[in-house]
PDB file of C-alpha atoms in Angstrom:
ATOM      1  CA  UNK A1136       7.803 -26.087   9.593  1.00 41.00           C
ATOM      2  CA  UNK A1137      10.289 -27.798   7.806  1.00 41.00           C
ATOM      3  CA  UNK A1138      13.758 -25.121   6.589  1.00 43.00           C
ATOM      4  CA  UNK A1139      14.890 -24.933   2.824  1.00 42.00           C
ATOM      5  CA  UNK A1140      18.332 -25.585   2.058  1.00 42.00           C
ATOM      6  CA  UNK A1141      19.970 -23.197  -0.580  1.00 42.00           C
ATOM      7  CA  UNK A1142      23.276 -22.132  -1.533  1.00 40.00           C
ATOM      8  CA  UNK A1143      24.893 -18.445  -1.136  1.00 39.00           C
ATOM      9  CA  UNK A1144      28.431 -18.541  -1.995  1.00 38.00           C
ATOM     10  CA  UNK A1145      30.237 -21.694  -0.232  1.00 38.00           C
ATOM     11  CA  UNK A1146      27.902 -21.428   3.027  1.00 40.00           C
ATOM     12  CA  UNK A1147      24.857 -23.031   3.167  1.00 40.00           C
ATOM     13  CA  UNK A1148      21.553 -20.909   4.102  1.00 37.00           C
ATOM     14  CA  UNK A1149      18.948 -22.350   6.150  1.00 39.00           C
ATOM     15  CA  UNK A1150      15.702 -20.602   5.470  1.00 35.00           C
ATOM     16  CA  UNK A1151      12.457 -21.074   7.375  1.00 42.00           C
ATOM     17  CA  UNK A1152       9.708 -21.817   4.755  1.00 49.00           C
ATOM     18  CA  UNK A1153       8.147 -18.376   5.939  1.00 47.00           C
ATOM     19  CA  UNK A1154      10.951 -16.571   4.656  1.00 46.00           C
ATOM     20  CA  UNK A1155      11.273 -18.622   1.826  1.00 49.00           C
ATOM     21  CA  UNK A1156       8.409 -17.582   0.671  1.00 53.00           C
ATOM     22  CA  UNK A1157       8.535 -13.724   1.100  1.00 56.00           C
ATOM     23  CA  UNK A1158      11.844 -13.996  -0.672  1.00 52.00           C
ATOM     24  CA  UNK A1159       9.747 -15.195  -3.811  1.00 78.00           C
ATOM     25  CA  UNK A1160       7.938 -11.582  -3.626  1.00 85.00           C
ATOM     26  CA  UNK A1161       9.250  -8.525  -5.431  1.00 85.00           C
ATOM     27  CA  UNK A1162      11.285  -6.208  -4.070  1.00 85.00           C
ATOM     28  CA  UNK A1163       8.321  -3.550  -3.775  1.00 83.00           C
ATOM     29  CA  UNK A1164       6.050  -5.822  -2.535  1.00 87.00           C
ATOM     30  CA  UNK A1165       8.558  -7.204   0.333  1.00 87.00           C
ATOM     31  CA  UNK A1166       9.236  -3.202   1.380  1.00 85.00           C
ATOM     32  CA  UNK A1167       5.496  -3.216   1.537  1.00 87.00           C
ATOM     33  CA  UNK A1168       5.456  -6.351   3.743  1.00 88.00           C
ATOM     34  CA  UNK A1169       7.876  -4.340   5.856  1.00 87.00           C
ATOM     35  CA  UNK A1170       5.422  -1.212   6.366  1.00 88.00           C
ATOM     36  CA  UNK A1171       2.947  -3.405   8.160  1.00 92.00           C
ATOM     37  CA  UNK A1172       2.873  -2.082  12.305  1.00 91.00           C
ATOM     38  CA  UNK A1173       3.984  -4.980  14.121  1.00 90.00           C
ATOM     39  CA  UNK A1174       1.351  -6.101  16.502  1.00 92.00           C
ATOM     40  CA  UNK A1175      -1.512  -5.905  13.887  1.00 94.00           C
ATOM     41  CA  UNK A1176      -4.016  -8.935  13.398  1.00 95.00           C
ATOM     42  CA  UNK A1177      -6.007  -7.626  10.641  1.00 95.00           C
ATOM     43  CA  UNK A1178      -4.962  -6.308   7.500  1.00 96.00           C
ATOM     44  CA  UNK A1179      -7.137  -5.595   4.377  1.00 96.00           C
ATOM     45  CA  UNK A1180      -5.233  -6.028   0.844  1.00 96.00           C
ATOM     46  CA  UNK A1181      -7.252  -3.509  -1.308  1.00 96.00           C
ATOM     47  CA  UNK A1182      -6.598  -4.659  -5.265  1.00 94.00           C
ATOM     48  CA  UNK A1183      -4.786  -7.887  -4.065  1.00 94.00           C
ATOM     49  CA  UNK A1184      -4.029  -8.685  -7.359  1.00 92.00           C
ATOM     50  CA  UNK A1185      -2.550 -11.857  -7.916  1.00 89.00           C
ATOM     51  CA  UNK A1186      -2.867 -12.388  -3.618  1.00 92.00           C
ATOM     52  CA  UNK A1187       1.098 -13.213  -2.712  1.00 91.00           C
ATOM     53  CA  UNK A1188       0.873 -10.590  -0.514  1.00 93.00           C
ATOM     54  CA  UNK A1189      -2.249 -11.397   1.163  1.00 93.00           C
ATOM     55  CA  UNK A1190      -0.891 -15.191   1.518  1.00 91.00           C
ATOM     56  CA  UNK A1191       2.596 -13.765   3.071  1.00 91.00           C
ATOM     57  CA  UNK A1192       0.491 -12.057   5.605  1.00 93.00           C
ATOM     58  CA  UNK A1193      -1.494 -14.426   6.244  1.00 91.00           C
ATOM     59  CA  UNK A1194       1.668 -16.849   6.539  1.00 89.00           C
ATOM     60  CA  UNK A1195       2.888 -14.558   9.778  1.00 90.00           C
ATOM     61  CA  UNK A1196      -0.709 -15.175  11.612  1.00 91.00           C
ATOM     62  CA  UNK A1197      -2.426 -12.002  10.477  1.00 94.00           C
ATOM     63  CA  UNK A1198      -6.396 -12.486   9.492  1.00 95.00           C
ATOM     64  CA  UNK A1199      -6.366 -11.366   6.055  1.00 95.00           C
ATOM     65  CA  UNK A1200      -8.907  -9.682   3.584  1.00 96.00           C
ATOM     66  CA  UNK A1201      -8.066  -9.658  -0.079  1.00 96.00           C
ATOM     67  CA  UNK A1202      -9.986  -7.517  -2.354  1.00 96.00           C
ATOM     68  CA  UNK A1203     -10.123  -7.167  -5.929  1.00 96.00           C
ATOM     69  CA  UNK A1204     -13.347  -4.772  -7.523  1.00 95.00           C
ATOM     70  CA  UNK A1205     -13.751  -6.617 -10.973  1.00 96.00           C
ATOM     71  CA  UNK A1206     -15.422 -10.093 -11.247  1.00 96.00           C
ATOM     72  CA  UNK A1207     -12.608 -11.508 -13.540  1.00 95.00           C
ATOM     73  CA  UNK A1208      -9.943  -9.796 -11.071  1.00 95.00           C
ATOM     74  CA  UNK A1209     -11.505 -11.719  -7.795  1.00 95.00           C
ATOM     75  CA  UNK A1210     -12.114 -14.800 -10.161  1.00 94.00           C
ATOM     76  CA  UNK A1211      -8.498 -14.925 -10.704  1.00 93.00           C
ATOM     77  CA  UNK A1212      -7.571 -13.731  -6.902  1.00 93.00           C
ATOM     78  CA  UNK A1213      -9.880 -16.393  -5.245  1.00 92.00           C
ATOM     79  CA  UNK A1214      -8.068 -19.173  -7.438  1.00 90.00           C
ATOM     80  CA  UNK A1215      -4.453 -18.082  -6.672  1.00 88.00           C
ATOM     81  CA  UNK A1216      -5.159 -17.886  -3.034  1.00 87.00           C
ATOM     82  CA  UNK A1217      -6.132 -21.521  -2.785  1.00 84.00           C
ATOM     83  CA  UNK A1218      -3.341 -22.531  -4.826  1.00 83.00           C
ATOM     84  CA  UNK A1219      -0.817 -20.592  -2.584  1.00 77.00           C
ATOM     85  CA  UNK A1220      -2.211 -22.678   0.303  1.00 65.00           C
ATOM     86  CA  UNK A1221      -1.726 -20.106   3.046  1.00 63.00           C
ATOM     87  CA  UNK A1222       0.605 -21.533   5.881  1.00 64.00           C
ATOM     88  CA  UNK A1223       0.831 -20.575   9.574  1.00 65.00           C
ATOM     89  CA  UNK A1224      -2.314 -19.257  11.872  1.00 73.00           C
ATOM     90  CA  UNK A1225      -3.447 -16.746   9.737  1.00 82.00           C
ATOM     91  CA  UNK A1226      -6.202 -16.606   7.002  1.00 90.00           C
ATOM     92  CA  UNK A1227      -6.845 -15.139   3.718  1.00 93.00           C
ATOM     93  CA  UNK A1228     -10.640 -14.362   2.904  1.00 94.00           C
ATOM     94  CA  UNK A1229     -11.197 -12.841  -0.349  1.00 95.00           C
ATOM     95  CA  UNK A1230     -13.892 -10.469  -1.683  1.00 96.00           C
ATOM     96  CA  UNK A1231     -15.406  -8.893  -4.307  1.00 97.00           C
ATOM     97  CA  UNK A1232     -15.810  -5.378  -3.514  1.00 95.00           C
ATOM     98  CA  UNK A1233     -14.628  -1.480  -4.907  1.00 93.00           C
ATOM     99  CA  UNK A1234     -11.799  -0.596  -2.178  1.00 93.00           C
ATOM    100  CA  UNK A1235     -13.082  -0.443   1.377  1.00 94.00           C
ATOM    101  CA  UNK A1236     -16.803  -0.651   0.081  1.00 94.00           C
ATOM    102  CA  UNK A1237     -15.981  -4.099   0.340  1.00 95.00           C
ATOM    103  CA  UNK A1238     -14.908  -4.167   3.797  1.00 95.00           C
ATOM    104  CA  UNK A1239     -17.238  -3.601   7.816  1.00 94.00           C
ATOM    105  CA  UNK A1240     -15.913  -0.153   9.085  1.00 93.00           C
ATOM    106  CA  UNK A1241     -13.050  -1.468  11.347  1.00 92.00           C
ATOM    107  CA  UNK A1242     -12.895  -4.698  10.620  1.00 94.00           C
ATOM    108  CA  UNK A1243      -9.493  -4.504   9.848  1.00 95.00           C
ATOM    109  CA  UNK A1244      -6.412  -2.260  11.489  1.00 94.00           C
ATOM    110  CA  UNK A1245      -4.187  -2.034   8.445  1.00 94.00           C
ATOM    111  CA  UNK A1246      -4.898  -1.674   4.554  1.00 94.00           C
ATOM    112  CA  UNK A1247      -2.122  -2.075   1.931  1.00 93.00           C
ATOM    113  CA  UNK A1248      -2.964  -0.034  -1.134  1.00 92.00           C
ATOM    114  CA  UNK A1249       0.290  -1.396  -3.428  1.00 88.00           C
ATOM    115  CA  UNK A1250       0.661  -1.462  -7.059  1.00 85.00           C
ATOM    116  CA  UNK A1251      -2.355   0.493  -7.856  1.00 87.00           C
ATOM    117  CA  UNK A1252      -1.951   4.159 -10.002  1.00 85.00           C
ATOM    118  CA  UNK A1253      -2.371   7.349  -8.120  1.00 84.00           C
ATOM    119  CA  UNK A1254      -5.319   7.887  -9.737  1.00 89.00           C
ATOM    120  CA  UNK A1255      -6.936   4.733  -8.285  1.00 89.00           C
ATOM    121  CA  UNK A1256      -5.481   5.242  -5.104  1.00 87.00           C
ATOM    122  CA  UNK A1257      -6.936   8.752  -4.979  1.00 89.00           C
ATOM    123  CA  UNK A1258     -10.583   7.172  -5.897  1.00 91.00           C
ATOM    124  CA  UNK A1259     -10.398   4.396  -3.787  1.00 91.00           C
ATOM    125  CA  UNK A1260      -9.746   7.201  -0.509  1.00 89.00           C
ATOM    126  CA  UNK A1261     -11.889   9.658  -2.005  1.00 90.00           C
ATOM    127  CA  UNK A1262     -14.862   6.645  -1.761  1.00 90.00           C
ATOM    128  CA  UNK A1263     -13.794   5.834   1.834  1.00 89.00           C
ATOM    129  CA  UNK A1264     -16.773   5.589   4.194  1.00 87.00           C
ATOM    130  CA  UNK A1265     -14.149   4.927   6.102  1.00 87.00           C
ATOM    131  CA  UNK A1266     -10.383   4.304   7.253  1.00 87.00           C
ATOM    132  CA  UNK A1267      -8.199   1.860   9.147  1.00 87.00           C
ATOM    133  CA  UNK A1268      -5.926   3.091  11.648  1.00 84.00           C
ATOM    134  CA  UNK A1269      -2.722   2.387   9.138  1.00 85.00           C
ATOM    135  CA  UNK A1270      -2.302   2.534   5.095  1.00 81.00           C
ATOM    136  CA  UNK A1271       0.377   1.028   3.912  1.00 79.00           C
ATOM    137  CA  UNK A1272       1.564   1.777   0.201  1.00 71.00           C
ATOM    138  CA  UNK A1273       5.211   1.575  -0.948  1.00 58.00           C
ATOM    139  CA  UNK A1274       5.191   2.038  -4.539  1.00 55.00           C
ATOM    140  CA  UNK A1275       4.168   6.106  -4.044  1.00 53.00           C
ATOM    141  CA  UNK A1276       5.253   8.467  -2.618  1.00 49.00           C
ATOM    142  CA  UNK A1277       4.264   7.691   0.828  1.00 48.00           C
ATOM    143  CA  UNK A1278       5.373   4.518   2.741  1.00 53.00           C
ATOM    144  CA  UNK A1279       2.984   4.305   6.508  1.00 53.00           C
ATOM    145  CA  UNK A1280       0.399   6.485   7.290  1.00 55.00           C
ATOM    146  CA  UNK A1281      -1.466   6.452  10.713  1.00 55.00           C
ATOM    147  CA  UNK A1282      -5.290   7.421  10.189  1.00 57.00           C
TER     148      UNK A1282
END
């Protein structure tokens, strides 16, 4: 892994590329990247959305699933993924599905819910078959929540 070189003041800031890239996230999203239990391996990013998140994750060596539940929404997430070209151990596998519909009960120990309205949030828990043993969701009014 080769460190970035940038400028903060007069000193010079060696970044690894990891962090380099989480800086690139916005603030709500890298609070959210925050909220994830250290020592997880699995992580399921319900309404990835663009998938910078899911590629982050992935980045620190966790096994990844990034969902989106429209066809035009996963089109767009399945592109951006390979374009972000996840780095480190970890892996991003993305999937067309309606929240955890889209996911094998306990496949995965954590699920972010971020950037999605209440009332989507409420639906997509409300739907639940099941639950991971953490949900993670910063933009609420909740931040970590063991299941």
């Amino acid at each position: 892994m080769r460190p970035q070189l940038g400028w903060h003041g007069a000193i010079i800031v060696v970044l690894p590329e990891q962090m380099k890239d989480e800086m690139k996230l916005p603030p709500r999203l890298r609070a959210t990247l925050e909220l994830v239990p250290p020592g997880a391996v699995s992580v399921a990013d319900i309404g990835s959305g663009h998938g910078a998140l899911a590629a982050t994750l992935a980045a620190r060596g966790l096994r990844v699933v990034a969902t989106e539940r429209t066809p035009g929404s996963f089109a767009a997430l399945r592109d951006d993924v390979e374009q972000l070209a996840v780095a480190g151990n970890g892996s991003v596998e993305t999937r067309l599905g309606d929240g955890f519909a889209a996911l094998h009960p306990g496949e995965v120990e954590v699920a972010v819910i971020a950037g999605l309205s209440g009332r989507s949030v409420i639906r997509i828990l409300d739907r639940a078959a099941w639950l991971p043993r953490w949900l993670v969701q910063a933009a609420g009014s909740w931040a970590a929540t063991a299941v």
